[in-house]
mmCIF file of C-alpha atoms in Angstrom:
data_model
loop_
_atom_site.group_PDB
_atom_site.id
_atom_site.type_symbol
_atom_site.label_atom_id
_atom_site.label_comp_id
_atom_site.label_asym_id
_atom_site.label_seq_id
_atom_site.Cartn_x
_atom_site.Cartn_y
_atom_site.Cartn_z
ATOM 1 C CA UNK D 96 76.686 88.254 174.664
ATOM 2 C CA UNK D 97 75.861 85.229 176.989
ATOM 3 C CA UNK D 98 78.050 82.255 175.749
ATOM 4 C CA UNK D 99 75.783 78.952 175.708
ATOM 5 C CA UNK D 100 76.507 75.393 174.888
ATOM 6 C CA UNK D 101 74.218 76.301 171.546
ATOM 7 C CA UNK D 102 75.652 79.304 170.863
ATOM 8 C CA UNK D 103 79.019 77.478 170.903
ATOM 9 C CA UNK D 104 77.567 74.609 168.975
ATOM 10 C CA UNK D 105 76.546 77.105 166.052
ATOM 11 C CA UNK D 106 79.658 78.675 166.136
ATOM 12 C CA UNK D 107 81.692 75.496 165.833
ATOM 13 C CA UNK D 108 79.044 74.165 162.989
ATOM 14 C CA UNK D 109 79.471 77.086 161.127
ATOM 15 C CA UNK D 110 83.177 77.114 160.899
ATOM 16 C CA UNK D 111 83.845 73.601 160.986
ATOM 17 C CA UNK D 112 85.354 73.701 157.284
ATOM 18 C CA UNK D 113 87.502 77.194 157.460
ATOM 19 C CA UNK D 114 90.814 76.775 157.895
ATOM 20 C CA UNK D 115 91.287 80.304 158.738
ATOM 21 C CA UNK D 116 89.162 79.316 161.810
ATOM 22 C CA UNK D 117 91.117 76.276 163.521
ATOM 23 C CA UNK D 118 89.536 76.013 166.903
ATOM 24 C CA UNK D 119 86.128 75.704 165.376
ATOM 25 C CA UNK D 120 87.133 71.836 164.514
ATOM 26 C CA UNK D 121 87.987 70.903 168.128
ATOM 27 C CA UNK D 122 85.418 72.900 169.453
ATOM 28 C CA UNK D 123 82.414 70.846 167.838
ATOM 29 C CA UNK D 124 83.968 67.470 168.785
ATOM 30 C CA UNK D 125 84.422 68.677 172.675
ATOM 31 C CA UNK D 126 80.923 70.203 172.307
ATOM 32 C CA UNK D 127 79.735 66.869 171.321
ATOM 33 C CA UNK D 128 81.225 64.786 174.017
ATOM 34 C CA UNK D 129 80.395 67.336 176.518
ATOM 35 C CA UNK D 130 76.622 66.722 175.581
ATOM 36 C CA UNK D 131 77.313 63.140 175.950
ATOM 37 C CA UNK D 132 78.600 63.105 179.387
ATOM 38 C CA UNK D 133 77.195 66.233 181.044
ATOM 39 C CA UNK D 134 73.735 67.637 181.814
ATOM 40 C CA UNK D 135 73.649 71.045 179.448
ATOM 41 C CA UNK D 136 71.437 72.428 182.317
ATOM 42 C CA UNK D 137 73.234 71.926 184.944
ATOM 43 C CA UNK D 138 75.900 74.241 183.294
ATOM 44 C CA UNK D 139 76.261 77.791 184.792
ATOM 45 C CA UNK D 140 79.063 79.438 183.738
ATOM 46 C CA UNK D 141 81.177 78.172 180.161
ATOM 47 C CA UNK D 142 84.520 79.873 179.752
ATOM 48 C CA UNK D 143 85.900 79.380 176.284
ATOM 49 C CA UNK D 144 89.446 79.780 177.051
ATOM 50 C CA UNK D 145 91.424 80.235 173.532
ATOM 51 C CA UNK D 146 88.335 80.029 171.320
ATOM 52 C CA UNK D 147 89.776 83.373 169.431
ATOM 53 C CA UNK D 148 93.427 82.852 169.764
ATOM 54 C CA UNK D 149 94.387 80.631 166.595
ATOM 55 C CA UNK D 150 97.675 80.002 167.952
ATOM 56 C CA UNK D 151 96.738 78.389 171.366
ATOM 57 C CA UNK D 152 94.898 75.298 172.161
ATOM 58 C CA UNK D 153 91.152 76.188 172.549
ATOM 59 C CA UNK D 154 89.816 74.818 176.501
ATOM 60 C CA UNK D 155 86.501 74.901 177.781
ATOM 61 C CA UNK D 156 85.568 75.318 181.271
ATOM 62 C CA UNK D 157 82.291 73.928 182.674
ATOM 63 C CA UNK D 158 81.048 75.507 185.884
ATOM 64 C CA UNK D 159 78.114 73.332 186.953
ATOM 65 C CA UNK D 160 75.595 74.022 189.632
ATOM 66 C CA UNK D 161 77.010 70.352 191.087
ATOM 67 C CA UNK D 162 79.778 72.413 192.385
ATOM 68 C CA UNK D 163 82.260 70.894 189.762
ATOM 69 C CA UNK D 164 84.576 72.499 187.160
ATOM 70 C CA UNK D 165 84.926 70.679 184.036
ATOM 71 C CA UNK D 166 87.879 71.002 181.488
ATOM 72 C CA UNK D 167 87.454 69.642 178.093
ATOM 73 C CA UNK D 168 90.565 69.991 175.487
ATOM 74 C CA UNK D 169 91.262 68.034 172.204
ATOM 75 C CA UNK D 170 94.656 67.122 171.414
ATOM 76 C CA UNK D 171 96.096 64.560 168.710
ATOM 77 C CA UNK D 172 92.031 64.068 167.794
ATOM 78 C CA UNK D 173 91.111 62.808 171.186
ATOM 79 C CA UNK D 174 88.717 64.635 173.307
ATOM 80 C CA UNK D 175 90.089 64.732 177.081
ATOM 81 C CA UNK D 176 87.821 65.674 180.218
ATOM 82 C CA UNK D 177 89.299 67.106 183.424
ATOM 83 C CA UNK D 178 86.890 67.208 186.437
ATOM 84 C CA UNK D 179 87.761 69.237 189.569
ATOM 85 C CA UNK D 180 85.534 69.284 192.537
ATOM 86 C CA UNK D 181 85.481 72.522 194.292
ATOM 87 C CA UNK D 182 86.664 71.273 197.538
ATOM 88 C CA UNK D 183 89.494 73.073 199.609
ATOM 89 C CA UNK D 184 90.415 75.344 197.196
ATOM 90 C CA UNK D 185 91.714 79.152 197.316
ATOM 91 C CA UNK D 186 91.033 81.969 194.698
ATOM 92 C CA UNK D 187 92.000 84.878 194.382
ATOM 93 C CA UNK D 188 90.648 88.148 191.439
ATOM 94 C CA UNK D 189 92.679 90.856 190.251
ATOM 95 C CA UNK D 190 91.748 93.622 187.774
ATOM 96 C CA UNK D 191 93.923 95.566 186.136
ATOM 97 C CA UNK D 192 93.918 97.928 182.814
ATOM 98 C CA UNK D 193 90.386 96.778 181.533
ATOM 99 C CA UNK D 194 91.815 93.385 182.332
ATOM 100 C CA UNK D 195 90.387 90.790 184.912
ATOM 101 C CA UNK D 196 92.185 87.663 185.862
ATOM 102 C CA UNK D 197 91.226 84.798 188.480
ATOM 103 C CA UNK D 198 93.335 81.974 189.758
ATOM 104 C CA UNK D 199 92.298 79.186 191.486
ATOM 105 C CA UNK D 200 94.099 76.486 193.257
ATOM 106 C CA UNK D 201 93.345 73.223 194.490
ATOM 107 C CA UNK D 202 95.258 71.655 197.400
ATOM 108 C CA UNK D 203 96.735 68.927 194.875
ATOM 109 C CA UNK D 204 98.658 71.794 193.493
ATOM 110 C CA UNK D 205 96.798 72.048 190.360
ATOM 111 C CA UNK D 206 96.028 75.520 189.340
ATOM 112 C CA UNK D 207 93.368 77.114 186.582
ATOM 113 C CA UNK D 208 94.233 80.470 185.479
ATOM 114 C CA UNK D 209 91.790 82.935 183.988
ATOM 115 C CA UNK D 210 93.006 86.329 182.195
ATOM 116 C CA UNK D 211 90.481 87.895 179.942
ATOM 117 C CA UNK D 212 93.309 89.686 178.114
ATOM 118 C CA UNK D 213 95.444 86.838 177.348
ATOM 119 C CA UNK D 214 92.743 84.084 176.803
ATOM 120 C CA UNK D 215 90.809 86.081 173.886
ATOM 121 C CA UNK D 216 91.274 88.477 171.288
ATOM 122 C CA UNK D 217 91.205 92.486 172.035
ATOM 123 C CA UNK D 218 87.458 92.498 170.366
ATOM 124 C CA UNK D 219 85.919 90.021 173.467
ATOM 125 C CA UNK D 220 88.192 90.846 176.622
ATOM 126 C CA UNK D 221 84.960 92.759 178.008
ATOM 127 C CA UNK D 222 82.723 89.704 177.546
ATOM 128 C CA UNK D 223 85.891 87.700 179.074
ATOM 129 C CA UNK D 224 85.471 90.216 181.952
ATOM 130 C CA UNK D 225 82.233 88.945 182.604
ATOM 131 C CA UNK D 226 82.744 85.942 182.449
ATOM 132 C CA UNK D 227 85.355 85.544 184.896
ATOM 133 C CA UNK D 228 83.098 87.529 187.427
ATOM 134 C CA UNK D 229 80.225 85.188 186.697
ATOM 135 C CA UNK D 230 82.450 82.227 187.714
ATOM 136 C CA UNK D 231 83.392 84.027 190.939
ATOM 137 C CA UNK D 232 80.174 84.370 191.838
ATOM 138 C CA UNK D 233 79.446 80.840 191.065
ATOM 139 C CA UNK D 234 81.871 79.585 193.324
ATOM 140 C CA UNK D 235 81.358 81.805 195.903
ATOM 141 C CA UNK D 236 78.059 80.391 195.981
ATOM 142 C CA UNK D 237 78.513 76.970 197.185
ATOM 143 C CA UNK D 238 79.216 75.961 200.814
ATOM 144 C CA UNK D 239 82.879 75.460 200.870
ATOM 145 C CA UNK D 240 85.921 77.109 202.460
ATOM 146 C CA UNK D 241 87.129 80.106 199.918
ATOM 147 C CA UNK D 242 90.317 81.541 201.172
ATOM 148 C CA UNK D 243 91.544 84.749 199.476
#
């Protein structure tokens, strides 16, 4: 199943008041901010880290056609947005036991890790494996230096 802004919005709205799904309310406010600040048509891949893990904070990572990574979080009733440019980064991808992980490091020391086993529940691991491959392909498609 492809993860889109539209599907995430429907999920957030449908589950907004359900206490057993605590990620829906933060997701709703995060998506509202994304729609205000960014052109949804420029988003190539969406990675909703921790969306199906109720004991962790949901984080949205958006990969754009402008070679940017947008990280959106929600803490203390505030939406936080970080913008990363895909310059001078290194990345590596691993696969083991039906799990993929992708690590991205920037020259300033920031690091982002995606892990299909740790970032979602068991039922969605396969979809998150596919998302990690899609992110890898988007990152490789630009004119930048990529090192393994």
